[in-house]
Short mmCIF file of C-alpha atoms in Angstrom, two decimals:
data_model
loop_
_atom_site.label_atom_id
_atom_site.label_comp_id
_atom_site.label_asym_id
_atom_site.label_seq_id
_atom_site.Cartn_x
_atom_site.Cartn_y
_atom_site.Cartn_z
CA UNK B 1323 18.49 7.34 16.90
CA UNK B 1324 20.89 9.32 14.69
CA UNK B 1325 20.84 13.14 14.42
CA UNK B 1326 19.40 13.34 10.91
CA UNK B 1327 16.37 10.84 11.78
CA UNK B 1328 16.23 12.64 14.91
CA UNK B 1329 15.70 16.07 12.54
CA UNK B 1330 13.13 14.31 10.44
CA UNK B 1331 11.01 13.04 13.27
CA UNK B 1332 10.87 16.23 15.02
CA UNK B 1333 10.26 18.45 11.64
CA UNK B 1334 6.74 15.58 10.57
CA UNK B 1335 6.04 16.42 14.31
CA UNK B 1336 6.05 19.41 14.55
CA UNK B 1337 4.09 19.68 11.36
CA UNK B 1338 1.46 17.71 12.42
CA UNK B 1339 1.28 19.06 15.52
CA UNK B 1340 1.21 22.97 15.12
CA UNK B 1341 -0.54 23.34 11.31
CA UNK B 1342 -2.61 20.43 10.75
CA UNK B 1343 -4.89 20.33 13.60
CA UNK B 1344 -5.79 24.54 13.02
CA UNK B 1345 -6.49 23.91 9.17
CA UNK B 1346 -8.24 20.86 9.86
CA UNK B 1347 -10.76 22.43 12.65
CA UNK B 1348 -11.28 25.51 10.22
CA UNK B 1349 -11.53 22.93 7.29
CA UNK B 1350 -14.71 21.42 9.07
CA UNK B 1351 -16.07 23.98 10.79
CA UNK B 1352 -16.38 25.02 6.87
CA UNK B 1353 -17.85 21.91 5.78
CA UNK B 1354 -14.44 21.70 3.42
CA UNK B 1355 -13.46 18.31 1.94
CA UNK B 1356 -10.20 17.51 0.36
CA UNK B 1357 -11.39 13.48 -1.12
CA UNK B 1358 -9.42 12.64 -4.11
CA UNK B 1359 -12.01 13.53 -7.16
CA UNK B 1360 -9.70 11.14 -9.66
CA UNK B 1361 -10.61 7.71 -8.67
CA UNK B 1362 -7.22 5.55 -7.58
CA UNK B 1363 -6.55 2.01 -8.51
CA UNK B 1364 -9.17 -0.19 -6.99
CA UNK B 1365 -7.71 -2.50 -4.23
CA UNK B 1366 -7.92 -6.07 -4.80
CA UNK B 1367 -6.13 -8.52 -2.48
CA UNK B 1368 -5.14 -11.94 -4.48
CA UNK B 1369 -3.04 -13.23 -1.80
CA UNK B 1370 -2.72 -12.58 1.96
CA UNK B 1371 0.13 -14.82 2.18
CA UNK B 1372 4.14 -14.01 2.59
CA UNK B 1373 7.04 -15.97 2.70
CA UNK B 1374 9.03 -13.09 4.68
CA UNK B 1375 8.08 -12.26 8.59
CA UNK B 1376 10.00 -9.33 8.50
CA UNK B 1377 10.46 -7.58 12.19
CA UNK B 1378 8.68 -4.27 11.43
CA UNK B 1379 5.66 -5.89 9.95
CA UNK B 1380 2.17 -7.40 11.41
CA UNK B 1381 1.97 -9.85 9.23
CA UNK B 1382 3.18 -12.34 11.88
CA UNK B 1383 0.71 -11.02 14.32
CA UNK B 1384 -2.27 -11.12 12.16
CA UNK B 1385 -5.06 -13.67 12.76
CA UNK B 1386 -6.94 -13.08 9.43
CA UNK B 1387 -6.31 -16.27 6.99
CA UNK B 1388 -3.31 -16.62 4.64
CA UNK B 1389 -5.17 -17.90 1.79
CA UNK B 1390 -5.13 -16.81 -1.97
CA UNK B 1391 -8.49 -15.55 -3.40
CA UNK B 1392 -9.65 -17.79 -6.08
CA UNK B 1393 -9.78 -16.99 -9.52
CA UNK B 1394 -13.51 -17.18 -10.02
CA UNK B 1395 -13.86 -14.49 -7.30
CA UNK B 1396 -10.97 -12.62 -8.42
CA UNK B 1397 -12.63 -12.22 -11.99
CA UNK B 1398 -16.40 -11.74 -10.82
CA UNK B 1399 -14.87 -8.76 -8.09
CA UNK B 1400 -12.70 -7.15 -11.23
CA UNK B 1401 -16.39 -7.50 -13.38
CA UNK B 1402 -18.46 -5.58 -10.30
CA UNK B 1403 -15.56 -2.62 -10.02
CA UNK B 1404 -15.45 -2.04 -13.49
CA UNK B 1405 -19.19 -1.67 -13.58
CA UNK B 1406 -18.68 1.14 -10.80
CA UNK B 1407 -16.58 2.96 -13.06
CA UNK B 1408 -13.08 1.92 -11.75
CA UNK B 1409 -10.47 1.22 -14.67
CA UNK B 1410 -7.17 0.36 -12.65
CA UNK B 1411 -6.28 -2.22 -10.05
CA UNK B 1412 -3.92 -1.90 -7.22
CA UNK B 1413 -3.01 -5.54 -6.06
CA UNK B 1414 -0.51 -5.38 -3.28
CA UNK B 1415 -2.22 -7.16 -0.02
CA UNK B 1416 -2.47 -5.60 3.31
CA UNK B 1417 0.14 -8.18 4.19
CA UNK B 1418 1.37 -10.15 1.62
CA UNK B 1419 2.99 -10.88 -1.91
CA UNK B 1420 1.51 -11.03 -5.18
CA UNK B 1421 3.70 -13.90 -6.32
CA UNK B 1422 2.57 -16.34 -3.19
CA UNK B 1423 -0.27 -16.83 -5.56
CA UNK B 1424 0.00 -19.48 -7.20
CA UNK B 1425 -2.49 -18.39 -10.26
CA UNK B 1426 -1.41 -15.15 -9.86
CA UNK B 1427 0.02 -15.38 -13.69
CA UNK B 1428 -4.13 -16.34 -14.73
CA UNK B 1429 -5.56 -13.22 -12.70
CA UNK B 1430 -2.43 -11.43 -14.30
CA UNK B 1431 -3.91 -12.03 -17.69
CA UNK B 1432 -7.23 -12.26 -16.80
CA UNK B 1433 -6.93 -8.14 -16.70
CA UNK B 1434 -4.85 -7.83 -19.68
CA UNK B 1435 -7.10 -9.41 -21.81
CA UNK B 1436 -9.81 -7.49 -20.45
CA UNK B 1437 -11.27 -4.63 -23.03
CA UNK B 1438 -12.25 -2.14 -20.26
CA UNK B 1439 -9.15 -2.85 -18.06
CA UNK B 1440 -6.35 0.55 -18.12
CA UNK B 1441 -3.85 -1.09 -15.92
CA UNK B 1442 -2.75 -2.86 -12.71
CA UNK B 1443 -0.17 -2.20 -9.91
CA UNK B 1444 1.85 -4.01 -7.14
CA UNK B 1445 4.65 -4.17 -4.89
CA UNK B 1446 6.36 -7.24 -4.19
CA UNK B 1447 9.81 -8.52 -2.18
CA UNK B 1448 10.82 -10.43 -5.49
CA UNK B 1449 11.93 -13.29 -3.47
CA UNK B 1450 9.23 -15.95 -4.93
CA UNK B 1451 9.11 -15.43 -8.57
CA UNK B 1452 11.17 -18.34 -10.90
CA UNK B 1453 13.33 -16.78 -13.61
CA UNK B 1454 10.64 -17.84 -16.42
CA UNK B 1455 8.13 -16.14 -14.32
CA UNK B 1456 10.34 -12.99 -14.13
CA UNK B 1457 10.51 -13.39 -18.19
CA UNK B 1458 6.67 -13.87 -18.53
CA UNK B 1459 6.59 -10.44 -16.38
CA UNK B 1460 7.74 -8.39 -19.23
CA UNK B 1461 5.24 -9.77 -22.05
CA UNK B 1462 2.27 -8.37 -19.92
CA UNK B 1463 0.97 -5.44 -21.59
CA UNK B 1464 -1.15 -3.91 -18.71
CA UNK B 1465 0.94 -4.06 -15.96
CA UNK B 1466 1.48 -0.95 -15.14
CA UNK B 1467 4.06 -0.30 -12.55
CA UNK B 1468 5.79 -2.71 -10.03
CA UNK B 1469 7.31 -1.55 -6.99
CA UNK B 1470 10.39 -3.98 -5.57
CA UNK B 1471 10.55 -4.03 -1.69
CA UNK B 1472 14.27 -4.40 -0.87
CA UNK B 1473 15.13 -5.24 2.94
CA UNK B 1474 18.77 -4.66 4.43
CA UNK B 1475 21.70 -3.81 2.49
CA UNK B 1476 23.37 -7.30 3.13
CA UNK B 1477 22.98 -10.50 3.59
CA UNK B 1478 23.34 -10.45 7.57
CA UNK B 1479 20.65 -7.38 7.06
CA UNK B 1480 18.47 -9.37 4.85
CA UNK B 1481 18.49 -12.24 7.34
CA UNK B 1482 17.58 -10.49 10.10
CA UNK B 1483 15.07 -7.89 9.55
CA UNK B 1484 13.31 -10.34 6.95
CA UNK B 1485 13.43 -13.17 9.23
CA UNK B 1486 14.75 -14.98 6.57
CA UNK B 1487 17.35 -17.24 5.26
CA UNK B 1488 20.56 -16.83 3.19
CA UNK B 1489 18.78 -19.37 0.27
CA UNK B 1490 16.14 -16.19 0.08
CA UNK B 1491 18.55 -13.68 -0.21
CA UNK B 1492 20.33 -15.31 -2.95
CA UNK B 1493 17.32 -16.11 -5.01
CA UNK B 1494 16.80 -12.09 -4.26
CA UNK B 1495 19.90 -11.45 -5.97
CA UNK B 1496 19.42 -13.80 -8.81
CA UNK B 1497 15.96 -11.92 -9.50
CA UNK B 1498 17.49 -8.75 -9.44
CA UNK B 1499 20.28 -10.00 -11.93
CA UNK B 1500 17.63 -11.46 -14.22
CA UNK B 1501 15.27 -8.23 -14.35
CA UNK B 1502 18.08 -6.37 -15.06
CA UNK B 1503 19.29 -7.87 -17.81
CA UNK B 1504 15.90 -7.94 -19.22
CA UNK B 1505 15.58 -4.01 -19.13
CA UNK B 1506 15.34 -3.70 -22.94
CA UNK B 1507 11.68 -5.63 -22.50
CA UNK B 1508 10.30 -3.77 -19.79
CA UNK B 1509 6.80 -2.55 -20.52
CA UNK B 1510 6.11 -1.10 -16.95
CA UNK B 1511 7.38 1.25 -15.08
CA UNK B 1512 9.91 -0.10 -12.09
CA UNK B 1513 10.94 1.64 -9.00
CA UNK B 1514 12.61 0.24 -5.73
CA UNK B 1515 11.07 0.72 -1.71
CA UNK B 1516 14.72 0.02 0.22
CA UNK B 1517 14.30 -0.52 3.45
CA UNK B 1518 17.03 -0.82 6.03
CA UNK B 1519 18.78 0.49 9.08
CA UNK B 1520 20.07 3.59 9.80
CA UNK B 1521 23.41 2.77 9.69
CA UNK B 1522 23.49 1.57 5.60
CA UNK B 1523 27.37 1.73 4.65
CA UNK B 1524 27.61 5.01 2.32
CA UNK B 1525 29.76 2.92 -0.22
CA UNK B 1526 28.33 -0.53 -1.87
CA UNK B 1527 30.16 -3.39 -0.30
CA UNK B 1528 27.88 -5.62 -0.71
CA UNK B 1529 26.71 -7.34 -4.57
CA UNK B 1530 22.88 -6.14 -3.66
CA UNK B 1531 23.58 -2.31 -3.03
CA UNK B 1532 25.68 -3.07 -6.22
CA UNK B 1533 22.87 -4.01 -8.10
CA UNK B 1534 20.42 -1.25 -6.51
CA UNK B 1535 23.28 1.14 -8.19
CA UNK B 1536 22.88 -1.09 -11.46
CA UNK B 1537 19.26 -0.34 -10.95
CA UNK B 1538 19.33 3.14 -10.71
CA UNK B 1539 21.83 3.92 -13.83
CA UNK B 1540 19.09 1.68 -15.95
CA UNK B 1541 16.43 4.50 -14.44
CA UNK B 1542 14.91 2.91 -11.67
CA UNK B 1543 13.89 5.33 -9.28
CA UNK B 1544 15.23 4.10 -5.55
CA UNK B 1545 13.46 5.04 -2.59
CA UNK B 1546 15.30 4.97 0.57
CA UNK B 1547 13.98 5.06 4.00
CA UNK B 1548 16.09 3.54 6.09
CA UNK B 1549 15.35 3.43 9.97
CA UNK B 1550 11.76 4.84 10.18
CA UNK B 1551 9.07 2.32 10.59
CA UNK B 1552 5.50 2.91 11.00
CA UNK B 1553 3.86 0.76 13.68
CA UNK B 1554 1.03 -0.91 11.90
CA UNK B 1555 -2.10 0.88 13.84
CA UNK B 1556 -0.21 -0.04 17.12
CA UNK B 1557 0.45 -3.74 16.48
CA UNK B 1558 4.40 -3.17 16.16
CA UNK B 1559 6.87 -1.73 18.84
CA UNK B 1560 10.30 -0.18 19.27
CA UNK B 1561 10.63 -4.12 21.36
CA UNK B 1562 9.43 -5.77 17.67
CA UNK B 1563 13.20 -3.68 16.12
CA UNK B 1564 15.31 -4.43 19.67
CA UNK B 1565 18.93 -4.39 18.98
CA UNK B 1566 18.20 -2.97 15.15
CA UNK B 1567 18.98 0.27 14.08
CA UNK B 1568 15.58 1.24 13.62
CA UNK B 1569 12.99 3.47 14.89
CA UNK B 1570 9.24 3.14 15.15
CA UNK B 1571 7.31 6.07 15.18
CA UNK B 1572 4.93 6.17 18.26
CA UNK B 1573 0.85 5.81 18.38
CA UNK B 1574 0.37 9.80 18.95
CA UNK B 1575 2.36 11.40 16.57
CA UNK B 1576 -0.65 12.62 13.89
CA UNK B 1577 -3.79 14.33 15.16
CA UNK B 1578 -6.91 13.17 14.05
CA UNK B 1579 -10.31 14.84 13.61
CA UNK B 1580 -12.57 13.91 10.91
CA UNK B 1581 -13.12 10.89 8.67
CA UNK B 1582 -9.60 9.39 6.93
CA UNK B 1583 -9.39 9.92 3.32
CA UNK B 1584 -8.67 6.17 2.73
CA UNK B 1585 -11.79 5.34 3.61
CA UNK B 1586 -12.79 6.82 0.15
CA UNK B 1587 -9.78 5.71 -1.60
CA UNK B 1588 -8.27 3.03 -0.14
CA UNK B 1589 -10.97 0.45 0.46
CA UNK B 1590 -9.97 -2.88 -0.18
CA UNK B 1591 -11.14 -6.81 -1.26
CA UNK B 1592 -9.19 -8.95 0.73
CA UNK B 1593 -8.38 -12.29 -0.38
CA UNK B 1594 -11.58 -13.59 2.06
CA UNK B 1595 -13.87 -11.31 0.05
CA UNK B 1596 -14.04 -9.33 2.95
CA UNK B 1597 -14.29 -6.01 2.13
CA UNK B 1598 -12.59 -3.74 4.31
CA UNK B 1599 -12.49 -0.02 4.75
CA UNK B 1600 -8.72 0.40 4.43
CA UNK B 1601 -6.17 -1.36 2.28
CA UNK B 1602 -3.17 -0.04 4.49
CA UNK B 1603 -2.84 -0.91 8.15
CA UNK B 1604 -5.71 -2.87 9.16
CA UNK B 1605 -4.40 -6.36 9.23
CA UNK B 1606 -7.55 -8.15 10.54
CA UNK B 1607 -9.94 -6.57 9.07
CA UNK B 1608 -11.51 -4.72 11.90
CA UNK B 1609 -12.52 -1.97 9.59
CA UNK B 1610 -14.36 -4.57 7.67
CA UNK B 1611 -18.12 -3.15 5.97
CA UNK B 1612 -19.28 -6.09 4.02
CA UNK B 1613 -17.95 -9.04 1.80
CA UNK B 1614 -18.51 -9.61 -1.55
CA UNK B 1615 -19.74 -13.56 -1.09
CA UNK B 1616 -22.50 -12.27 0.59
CA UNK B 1617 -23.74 -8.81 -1.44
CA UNK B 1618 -23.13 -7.02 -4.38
CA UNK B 1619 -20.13 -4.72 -4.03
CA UNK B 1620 -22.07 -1.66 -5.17
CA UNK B 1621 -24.14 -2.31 -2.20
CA UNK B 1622 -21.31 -2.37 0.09
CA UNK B 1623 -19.76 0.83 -1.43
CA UNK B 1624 -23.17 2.50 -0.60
CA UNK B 1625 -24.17 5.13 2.13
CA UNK B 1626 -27.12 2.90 2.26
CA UNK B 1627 -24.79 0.66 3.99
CA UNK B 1628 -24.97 0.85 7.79
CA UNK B 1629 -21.74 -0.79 8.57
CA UNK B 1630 -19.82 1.59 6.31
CA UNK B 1631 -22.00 4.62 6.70
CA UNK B 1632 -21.19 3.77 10.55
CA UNK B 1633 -17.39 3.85 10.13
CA UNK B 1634 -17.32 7.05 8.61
CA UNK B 1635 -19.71 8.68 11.32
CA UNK B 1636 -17.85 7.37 14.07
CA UNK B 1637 -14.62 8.94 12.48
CA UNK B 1638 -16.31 12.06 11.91
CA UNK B 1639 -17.30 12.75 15.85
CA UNK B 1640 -13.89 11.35 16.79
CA UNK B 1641 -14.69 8.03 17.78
CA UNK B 1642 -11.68 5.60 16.12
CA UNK B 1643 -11.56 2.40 16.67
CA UNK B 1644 -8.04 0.93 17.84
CA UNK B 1645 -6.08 -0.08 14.65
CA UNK B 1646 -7.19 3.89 13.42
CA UNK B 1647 -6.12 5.46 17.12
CA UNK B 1648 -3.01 4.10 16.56
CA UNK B 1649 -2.12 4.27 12.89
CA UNK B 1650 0.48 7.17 11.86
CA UNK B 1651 -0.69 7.19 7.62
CA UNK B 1652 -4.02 9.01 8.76
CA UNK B 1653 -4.76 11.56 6.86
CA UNK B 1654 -7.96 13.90 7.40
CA UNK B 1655 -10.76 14.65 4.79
CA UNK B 1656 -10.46 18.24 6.40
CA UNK B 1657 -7.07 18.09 5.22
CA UNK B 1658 -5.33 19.32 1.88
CA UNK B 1659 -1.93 18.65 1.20
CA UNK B 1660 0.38 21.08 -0.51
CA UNK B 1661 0.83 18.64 -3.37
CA UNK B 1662 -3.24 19.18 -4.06
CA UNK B 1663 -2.05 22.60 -4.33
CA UNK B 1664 1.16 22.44 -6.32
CA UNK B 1665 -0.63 20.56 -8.96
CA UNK B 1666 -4.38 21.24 -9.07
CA UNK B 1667 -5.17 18.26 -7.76
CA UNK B 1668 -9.29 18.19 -7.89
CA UNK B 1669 -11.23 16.80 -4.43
CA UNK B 1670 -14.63 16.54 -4.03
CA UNK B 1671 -16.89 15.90 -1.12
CA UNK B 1672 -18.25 12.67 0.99
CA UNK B 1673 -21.53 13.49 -1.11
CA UNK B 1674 -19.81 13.72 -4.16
CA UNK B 1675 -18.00 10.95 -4.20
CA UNK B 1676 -21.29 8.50 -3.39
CA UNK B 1677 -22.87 10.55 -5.92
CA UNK B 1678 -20.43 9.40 -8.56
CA UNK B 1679 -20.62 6.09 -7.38
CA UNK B 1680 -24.31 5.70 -7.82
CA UNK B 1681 -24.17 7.00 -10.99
CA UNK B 1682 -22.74 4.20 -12.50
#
C-alpha cells in the first residue's frame, strides 16, 4: 500500500473508531435518530446480470439468479411505489448492468411516459450499449443522471481487473467517443466512478484517460478512487486483488450499534421480486423481507411485517447477520453525518418514517 492510501485508511479509521462509537451510544441512549426525512430514489433492480466479473466484485460469487425482471412486473412494482408516495427510481442492481436488459429501453420509457414519475437514475460500465442505443439515451426526458463505471486506466488494466477482453475495452472506448460527441443533446446529468490501481500514470498515455480528460473539460464530474475496495459484506479478499495494486478494506473497520440507515433508504426490488432490505452489499439476498409476487409491497414495507420488523430489531440489540458484520458502508441510525449538518439535512425517526409510509 502506498503512503497516501496508507494516510486515508488510517484517518476513516481512526474516525470511526474514536468519534463514532461515543456519539452513537449517546445518540441512543437518547432515543436520537438521524433517518433521511426526504425520501431517496426507490430501488428497483431490472437486471441482475453483468457481462464484466471484475476482481473486486461478488458478482461472480453470488448464487442469486442472473435474470432480467420482466416488464409486466417492472411496471406493476413502479405502480405500487408510486402509490407509497415515492416519485424517483434508482435502477442500478446490487450486481449488475442496466443495459444487460434487453427491454431495458421499454421500462426506460415506461417511466418517462409516466404522469407521476420525477425521474430515474443508474450507473452502468457502458460496455453493452450499441451506438443507436447510446443516441436513443439522450431523447429520454426523465432520465435523470447516469453514472459511468470506468475500470483501469488501460487496456492491460481494463483486462485484468474487469476480467475482460480487449473486444470490451474497445467497444468501451467507442461508447465513450460516441457520448461525447453527443454532449450538445444531453438531457441528464453525467458523472464518471474511475476505478483503478494505485499506481494510475499521472499523465494520460493511454486514449481512455484521454477521453476521461475529454470528459471532464465537457463538465463531467470524475470521481477517482483508485486502490480502495470495499469487500462486499466479507465475500471479497485482499487474495480476490493478489498481484493488483489494490487494497481491500478489512471486515472490522466501522463499529456498529444500532439499526443501518439503509434499511430505511436503501431497500430494494430485485430482479426476482424479492424484496430485500438493502440495495448495496447483500448479493444473495439474505436480508430479504418479502417479495412482491407474493404480497403487496405496502405490506412488505410495513412494521406489521415480521420478517422486516425482525431485521431491524435484531440490528438494534446488535445481532447482524453475516453479510451486515462484515460490510464497511454501515452507517448507524444513531449516527449524523456532518453533511446533515452543513446543509440542514432533515431526519426523522423509525416511527416517523412508517408513519409516512402508512399515510399514503
Amino acid at each position: 500500500m502506498n503512503s497516501k492510501a496508507l494516510l486515508r485508511r488510517l484517518e476513516k479509521a481512526a474516525k470511526c473508531r474514536v468519534a463514532a462509537p461515543l456519539e452513537m451510544r449517546v445518540n441512543q441512549w437518547r432515543n436520537r435518530h438521524f433517518i433521511p426525512a426526504d425520501r431517496a430514489p426507490f430501488c428497483i433492480e431490472t437486471s441482475s446480470a453483468c457481462n464484466l466479473n471484475c476482481c473486486f466484485c461478488a458478482y461472480g460469487k453470488k448464487a442469486t439468479p442472473r435474470v432480467s425482471m420482466p416488464d409486466a412486473l417492472f411496471q406493476d412494482c413502479v405502480g405500487q411505489v408510486l402509490g407509497m408516495g415515492f416519485r424517483e427510481f434508482q435502477l442500478t442492481p446490487t450486481t449488475g448492468d442496466v443495459f444487460m436488459d434487453r427491454t431495458v429501453f421499454s421500462k426506460f420509457r415506461f417511466l418517462d411516459d409516466h404522469p407521476e414519475v420525477q425521474g430515474y437514475h443508474f450507473f452502468t460500465n457502458f460496455t453493452v450499449p450499441t451506438p443507436k442505443k447510446i443516441e436513443e439515451l439522450v431523447t429520454l426526458r426523465k432520465l435523470r443522471t447516469m453514472v459511468i463505471s470506468i475500470y483501469g486506466h488501460d487496456e492491460a488494466s481494463f483486462v485484468t481487473i474487469a476480467r475482460s477482453s480487449p473486444r470490451i475495452f474497445r467497444r468501451l472506448l467507442a461508447n465513450l467517443r460516441t457520448l461525447r460527441d453527443l454532449r450538445s443533446s444531453w438531457p441528464f446529468d453525467l458523472s464518471v466512478g474511475w476505478r483503478s490501481t494505485f499506481d494510475v500514470p499521472e499523465k494520460a498515455p493511454d486514449e481512455l484517460m484521454v477521453l476521461i480528460d475529454e470528459l471532464r473539460a465537457l463538465g463531467v464530474r470524475v470521481h477517482p478512487s483508485h486502490g480502495l475496495y470495499n469487500n462486499w459484506g466479507g465475500r471479497i479478499t485482499q487474495a480476490d486483488v493478489a498481484g493488483l495494486a489494490m487494497t481491500v478494506w478489512g471486515t472490522d473497520t466501522v463499529p456498529k450499534r444500532g439499526p443501518c440507515v439503509k434499511l430505511f433508504d436503501g431497500f430494494q426490488v430485485m430482479a426476482t421480486g424479492v424484496v430485500n432490505g438493502c440495495s448495496c452489499r447483500d448479493v444473495d439476498a439474505t436480508l430479504r423481507i418479502g417479495n412482491v409476487k407474493e404480497m403487496p409491497l405496502k405490506d412488505i414495507l410495513s412494521r406489521n411485517n415480521a420478517a422486516y420488523r425482525q431485521l431491524i430489531e435484531e440490528q438494534e440489540r446488535g445481532d447482524f447477520r453475516p453479510v451486515c458484520r462484515s460490510c464497511d458502508l454501515y452507517r448507524s441510525i444513531y449516527h449524523q453525518p456532518a453533511v446533515y449538518r452543513k446543509n440542514q439535512i432533515r431526519s426523522q425517526s423509525v416511527t416517523e418514517f412508517f408513519e409516512r409510509l402508512e399515510s399514503c
